Tab-separated table of C-alpha atoms and ligand atoms in Angstrom:
chain	number	residue	atom	x	y	z
V	1	UNK	CA	34.818	0.604	-83.304
V	2	UNK	CA	37.628	-1.973	-82.979
V	3	UNK	CA	40.478	-1.449	-80.568
V	4	UNK	CA	43.848	-1.641	-82.315
V	5	UNK	CA	47.298	-1.447	-80.757
V	6	UNK	CA	47.872	-0.448	-77.142
V	7	UNK	CA	48.890	3.195	-76.982
V	8	UNK	CA	49.313	3.662	-73.231
V	9	UNK	CA	48.789	1.742	-70.024
V	10	UNK	CA	48.081	3.710	-66.847
V	11	UNK	CA	47.325	2.501	-63.337
V	12	UNK	CA	43.593	2.324	-63.869
V	13	UNK	CA	43.108	2.159	-67.630
V	14	UNK	CA	44.564	1.070	-70.940
V	15	UNK	CA	44.217	3.251	-74.029
V	16	UNK	CA	44.075	1.712	-77.500
V	17	UNK	CA	44.241	3.275	-80.935
V	18	UNK	CA	41.303	2.845	-83.331
V	19	UNK	CA	40.903	3.192	-87.110
V	20	UNK	CA	40.008	6.834	-86.468
V	21	UNK	CA	43.109	8.778	-85.440
V	22	UNK	CA	40.970	11.158	-83.375
V	23	UNK	CA	39.354	8.413	-81.287
V	24	UNK	CA	40.712	5.997	-78.684
V	25	UNK	CA	39.283	3.074	-76.752
V	26	UNK	CA	39.689	3.364	-72.965
V	27	UNK	CA	39.569	0.069	-71.087
V	28	UNK	CA	38.983	0.183	-67.323
V	29	UNK	CA	41.220	-2.215	-65.366
V	30	UNK	CA	40.497	-4.149	-62.186
V	31	UNK	CA	43.808	-3.030	-60.636
V	32	UNK	CA	43.856	-0.780	-57.592
V	33	UNK	CA	46.854	1.265	-56.498
V	34	UNK	CA	47.453	3.697	-53.668
V	35	UNK	CA	50.228	5.771	-52.166
V	36	UNK	CA	52.039	6.218	-55.456
V	37	UNK	CA	51.491	2.594	-56.363
V	38	UNK	CA	53.324	1.307	-53.274
V	39	UNK	CA	50.113	-0.486	-52.384
V	40	UNK	CA	48.623	-2.596	-55.149
V	41	UNK	CA	45.601	-4.808	-55.457
V	42	UNK	CA	43.036	-6.214	-57.821
V	43	UNK	CA	39.297	-6.489	-57.431
V	44	UNK	CA	37.495	-8.509	-60.111
V	45	UNK	CA	34.706	-6.443	-61.647
V	46	UNK	CA	36.032	-3.107	-60.346
V	47	UNK	CA	36.883	-1.932	-63.880
V	48	UNK	CA	33.345	-2.594	-65.081
V	49	UNK	CA	31.873	-0.763	-62.071
V	50	UNK	CA	34.089	2.277	-62.631
V	51	UNK	CA	33.303	2.265	-66.358
V	52	UNK	CA	29.563	2.315	-65.612
V	53	UNK	CA	29.852	4.920	-62.844
V	54	UNK	CA	32.092	7.183	-64.927
V	55	UNK	CA	29.781	6.868	-67.950
V	56	UNK	CA	26.802	7.970	-65.841
V	57	UNK	CA	28.671	10.903	-64.302
V	58	UNK	CA	30.094	12.123	-67.607
V	59	UNK	CA	26.584	11.972	-69.094
V	60	UNK	CA	25.266	13.978	-66.127
V	61	UNK	CA	27.982	16.610	-66.630
V	62	UNK	CA	27.360	16.739	-70.394
V	63	UNK	CA	23.704	17.461	-69.599
V	64	UNK	CA	25.004	20.486	-67.701
V	65	UNK	CA	27.113	21.638	-70.660
V	66	UNK	CA	30.482	20.402	-69.427
V	67	UNK	CA	32.394	19.178	-72.488
V	68	UNK	CA	33.949	15.732	-72.038
V	69	UNK	CA	36.054	13.310	-74.041
V	70	UNK	CA	33.370	10.598	-73.849
V	71	UNK	CA	31.864	9.583	-77.191
V	72	UNK	CA	30.051	6.432	-76.121
V	73	UNK	CA	30.314	3.357	-73.962
V	74	UNK	CA	31.166	0.270	-76.006
V	75	UNK	CA	30.735	-2.543	-73.481
V	76	UNK	CA	31.075	-3.271	-69.759
V	77	UNK	CA	34.671	-2.091	-69.465
V	78	UNK	CA	35.380	0.075	-72.497
V	79	UNK	CA	34.512	3.546	-73.727
V	80	UNK	CA	35.141	5.266	-77.035
V	81	UNK	CA	36.759	8.619	-76.250
V	82	UNK	CA	38.149	11.584	-78.149
V	83	UNK	CA	41.911	11.684	-78.349
V	84	UNK	CA	43.200	14.611	-76.303
V	85	UNK	CA	46.524	15.848	-75.031
V	86	UNK	CA	46.222	15.447	-71.265
V	87	UNK	CA	47.105	18.546	-69.242
V	88	UNK	CA	49.466	17.073	-66.605
V	89	UNK	CA	47.634	18.711	-63.709
V	90	UNK	CA	45.377	16.764	-61.327
V	91	UNK	CA	42.624	19.157	-60.324
V	92	UNK	CA	41.479	18.237	-56.808
V	93	UNK	CA	38.277	19.774	-55.437
V	94	UNK	CA	37.482	19.463	-51.738
V	95	UNK	CA	34.369	20.087	-49.651
V	96	UNK	CA	35.446	18.292	-46.473
V	97	UNK	CA	38.989	17.965	-45.086
V	98	UNK	CA	40.498	14.490	-45.092
V	99	UNK	CA	43.396	12.636	-46.730
V	100	UNK	CA	46.460	14.640	-47.689
V	101	UNK	CA	44.847	17.998	-46.824
V	102	UNK	CA	44.274	16.996	-43.195
V	103	UNK	CA	47.751	15.536	-42.994
V	104	UNK	CA	49.564	18.487	-44.598
V	105	UNK	CA	47.753	21.315	-42.826
V	106	UNK	CA	46.613	19.608	-39.616
V	107	UNK	CA	42.908	20.161	-40.279
V	108	UNK	CA	40.805	17.642	-38.333
V	109	UNK	CA	39.474	14.838	-40.517
V	110	UNK	CA	35.849	15.520	-41.429
V	111	UNK	CA	35.966	19.313	-40.992
V	112	UNK	CA	33.546	20.942	-43.430
V	113	UNK	CA	35.627	23.523	-45.318
V	114	UNK	CA	34.450	27.165	-45.210
V	115	UNK	CA	34.518	27.215	-49.010
V	116	UNK	CA	35.212	24.751	-51.795
V	117	UNK	CA	38.949	24.326	-52.146
V	118	UNK	CA	40.554	23.716	-55.544
V	119	UNK	CA	44.130	22.455	-55.655
V	120	UNK	CA	46.533	21.505	-58.436
V	121	UNK	CA	48.910	18.536	-58.294
V	122	UNK	CA	51.607	17.677	-60.819
V	123	UNK	CA	50.645	14.466	-62.633
V	124	UNK	CA	54.083	12.881	-62.346
V	125	UNK	CA	54.409	9.561	-60.550
V	126	UNK	CA	58.198	9.722	-60.351
V	127	UNK	CA	57.872	12.932	-58.299
V	128	UNK	CA	54.937	11.568	-56.260
V	129	UNK	CA	52.346	13.990	-57.693
V	130	UNK	CA	53.503	17.094	-55.727
V	131	UNK	CA	51.137	19.991	-55.015
V	132	UNK	CA	51.558	23.022	-57.326
V	133	UNK	CA	50.641	26.668	-57.133
V	134	UNK	CA	49.653	28.707	-60.191
V	135	UNK	CA	53.184	29.980	-60.740
V	136	UNK	CA	54.599	26.453	-60.663
V	137	UNK	CA	52.096	25.454	-63.358
V	138	UNK	CA	53.154	28.380	-65.546
V	139	UNK	CA	56.863	27.926	-64.879
V	140	UNK	CA	56.629	24.256	-65.886
V	141	UNK	CA	54.609	25.195	-69.001
V	142	UNK	CA	51.816	22.821	-67.970
V	143	UNK	CA	49.260	25.220	-69.477
V	144	UNK	CA	49.450	27.977	-72.064
V	145	UNK	CA	48.363	30.849	-69.850
V	146	UNK	CA	46.917	31.949	-66.556
V	147	UNK	CA	43.454	32.006	-68.124
V	148	UNK	CA	43.713	28.222	-68.662
V	149	UNK	CA	44.350	27.815	-64.926
V	150	UNK	CA	41.303	29.965	-64.183
V	151	UNK	CA	39.306	27.782	-66.578
V	152	UNK	CA	40.467	24.601	-64.785
V	153	UNK	CA	39.392	26.086	-61.435
V	154	UNK	CA	36.056	27.218	-62.852
V	155	UNK	CA	35.390	23.796	-64.359
V	156	UNK	CA	36.409	22.044	-61.118
V	157	UNK	CA	33.980	24.174	-59.101
V	158	UNK	CA	31.173	23.764	-61.650
V	159	UNK	CA	31.613	19.981	-61.687
V	160	UNK	CA	31.534	20.064	-57.887
V	161	UNK	CA	28.246	21.969	-57.748
V	162	UNK	CA	26.585	19.508	-60.145
V	163	UNK	CA	27.945	16.346	-58.540
V	164	UNK	CA	27.513	17.467	-54.913
V	165	UNK	CA	23.787	18.011	-55.455
V	166	UNK	CA	23.451	14.759	-57.447
V	167	UNK	CA	25.077	12.718	-54.674
V	168	UNK	CA	23.244	14.515	-51.860
V	169	UNK	CA	20.027	13.339	-53.511
V	170	UNK	CA	21.460	9.823	-53.234
V	171	UNK	CA	22.435	10.138	-49.552
V	172	UNK	CA	26.153	10.396	-50.307
V	173	UNK	CA	28.459	13.233	-49.275
V	174	UNK	CA	30.900	14.210	-51.994
V	175	UNK	CA	33.955	14.777	-49.784
V	176	UNK	CA	36.510	15.476	-52.513
V	177	UNK	CA	37.484	14.361	-55.992
V	178	UNK	CA	40.186	14.558	-58.642
V	179	UNK	CA	39.574	15.382	-62.302
V	180	UNK	CA	41.825	15.608	-65.329
V	181	UNK	CA	41.402	17.634	-68.482
V	182	UNK	CA	42.748	17.300	-71.998
V	183	UNK	CA	42.958	19.526	-75.054
V	184	UNK	CA	41.441	18.263	-78.327
V	185	UNK	CA	42.748	19.075	-81.795
V	186	UNK	CA	40.507	22.154	-81.988
V	187	UNK	CA	42.034	23.460	-78.742
V	188	UNK	CA	38.969	22.817	-76.553
V	189	UNK	CA	39.520	21.847	-72.920
V	190	UNK	CA	37.604	18.591	-72.333
V	191	UNK	CA	36.986	16.704	-69.100
V	192	UNK	CA	38.923	13.453	-69.571
V	193	UNK	CA	40.092	10.373	-67.651
V	194	UNK	CA	37.345	9.103	-65.318
V	195	UNK	CA	35.203	10.035	-62.327
V	196	UNK	CA	34.671	7.034	-60.079
V	197	UNK	CA	35.131	5.854	-56.486
V	198	UNK	CA	38.824	5.510	-57.413
V	199	UNK	CA	39.022	9.280	-57.910
V	200	UNK	CA	36.354	10.594	-55.520
V	201	UNK	CA	35.619	10.232	-51.844
V	202	UNK	CA	32.009	9.447	-50.948
V	203	UNK	CA	30.756	9.151	-47.356
V	204	UNK	CA	27.330	7.751	-46.581
V	205	UNK	CA	25.163	10.674	-45.441
V	206	UNK	CA	23.735	8.812	-42.457
V	207	UNK	CA	26.622	6.642	-41.230
V	208	UNK	CA	29.704	8.428	-42.660
V	209	UNK	CA	30.793	5.021	-43.957
V	210	UNK	CA	33.493	5.340	-46.637
V	211	UNK	CA	32.188	4.229	-50.046
V	212	UNK	CA	35.314	4.753	-52.144
V	213	UNK	CA	38.948	3.769	-52.671
V	214	UNK	CA	39.782	4.664	-49.057
V	215	UNK	CA	38.345	1.199	-48.308
V	216	UNK	CA	41.319	-0.179	-50.232
V	217	UNK	CA	43.830	2.483	-49.125
V	218	UNK	CA	42.985	1.886	-45.469
V	219	UNK	CA	42.438	-1.883	-45.739
V	220	UNK	CA	38.787	-1.634	-44.671
V	221	UNK	CA	37.606	-4.430	-46.995
V	222	UNK	CA	34.375	-4.671	-49.004
V	223	UNK	CA	35.805	-2.451	-51.743
V	224	UNK	CA	33.593	-3.879	-54.481
V	225	UNK	CA	30.491	-3.896	-52.284
V	226	UNK	CA	30.961	-0.152	-51.735
V	227	UNK	CA	31.469	0.583	-55.451
V	228	UNK	CA	28.370	-1.510	-56.269
V	229	UNK	CA	26.369	0.510	-53.748
V	230	UNK	CA	27.549	3.793	-55.322
V	231	UNK	CA	26.454	2.552	-58.781
V	232	UNK	CA	23.117	1.340	-57.383
V	233	UNK	CA	22.401	4.737	-55.842
V	234	UNK	CA	23.397	6.519	-59.076
V	235	UNK	CA	21.016	4.329	-61.096
V	236	UNK	CA	18.085	4.055	-58.711
V	237	UNK	CA	16.985	7.651	-59.120
V	238	UNK	CA	17.301	8.666	-62.770
A	1	LIG	P1	44.300	13.246	-51.346
A	1	LIG	O1	43.574	13.602	-50.089
A	1	LIG	O2	45.074	11.956	-51.246
A	1	LIG	O3	45.143	14.371	-51.856
A	1	LIG	O4	43.184	12.959	-52.470
A	1	LIG	C1	42.233	13.943	-52.830
A	1	LIG	C2	41.253	13.359	-53.822
A	1	LIG	O5	41.877	13.093	-55.062
A	1	LIG	C3	40.635	12.032	-53.399
A	1	LIG	O6	39.271	12.016	-53.806
A	1	LIG	C4	41.397	10.987	-54.156
A	1	LIG	C5	41.793	11.713	-55.401
A	1	LIG	N1	43.096	11.287	-55.903
A	1	LIG	C6	43.199	10.613	-57.095
A	1	LIG	O7	42.188	10.338	-57.745
A	1	LIG	N2	44.425	10.258	-57.558
A	1	LIG	C7	45.554	10.533	-56.888
A	1	LIG	O8	46.652	10.201	-57.359
A	1	LIG	C8	45.459	11.227	-55.626
A	1	LIG	C9	46.685	11.536	-54.817
A	1	LIG	C10	44.205	11.579	-55.187
């Protein structure tokens, strides 16, 4: 499937039209951004690593009956995906407190949460992706009904159960992650976007070393080395 004109360029990916109006090509970029794109960088090969990692994780979730937008991987940095209308809610799922949760609520970094926390954030860069409650989502018409919000929470938790176990088997703690969903032309809610070290936090089980985009956010270095290690652990035990 050939990529045609550029439809959209986001911070981490470009989306191209194809001859099929229901399919798009997603191209993973090497760019890295943090803190609402105030911090920017570029890591050669990062796009290819995220494409491979996301392909593996979407395949894992498909095996567990989670519907996704992924049709197939085309090459190192591109995937063929179903065209969906993205629900502008970032669904964040947390097992361990860190990042904005620790900052906002004063929970010590690294505290294991008493239960899995699901949060919604408004996918709007100009507003700085503010946190939303269910009523905000409904008031802003981000979803059709409350049952869609329940479905997003259910899917977030289900994805967490599958991925937490998968990464535990690979000596990585799944600290938290962000997922996005879209609606296809039949009205199905599909997991979309990507799941990668750009959108998840992984801590090494033995050393607690950060193996994700926090290496970039916090200027810890060895960003690509960490992403390569995550991919290696995903692949070594299939
Ligand atoms: P946070 O602690 O900064 O709110 O991030 C929670 C999780 O969501 C973390 O795994 C990083 C991910 N995330 C994104 O993928 N994109 C974003 O824009 C933000 C703010 C977080």
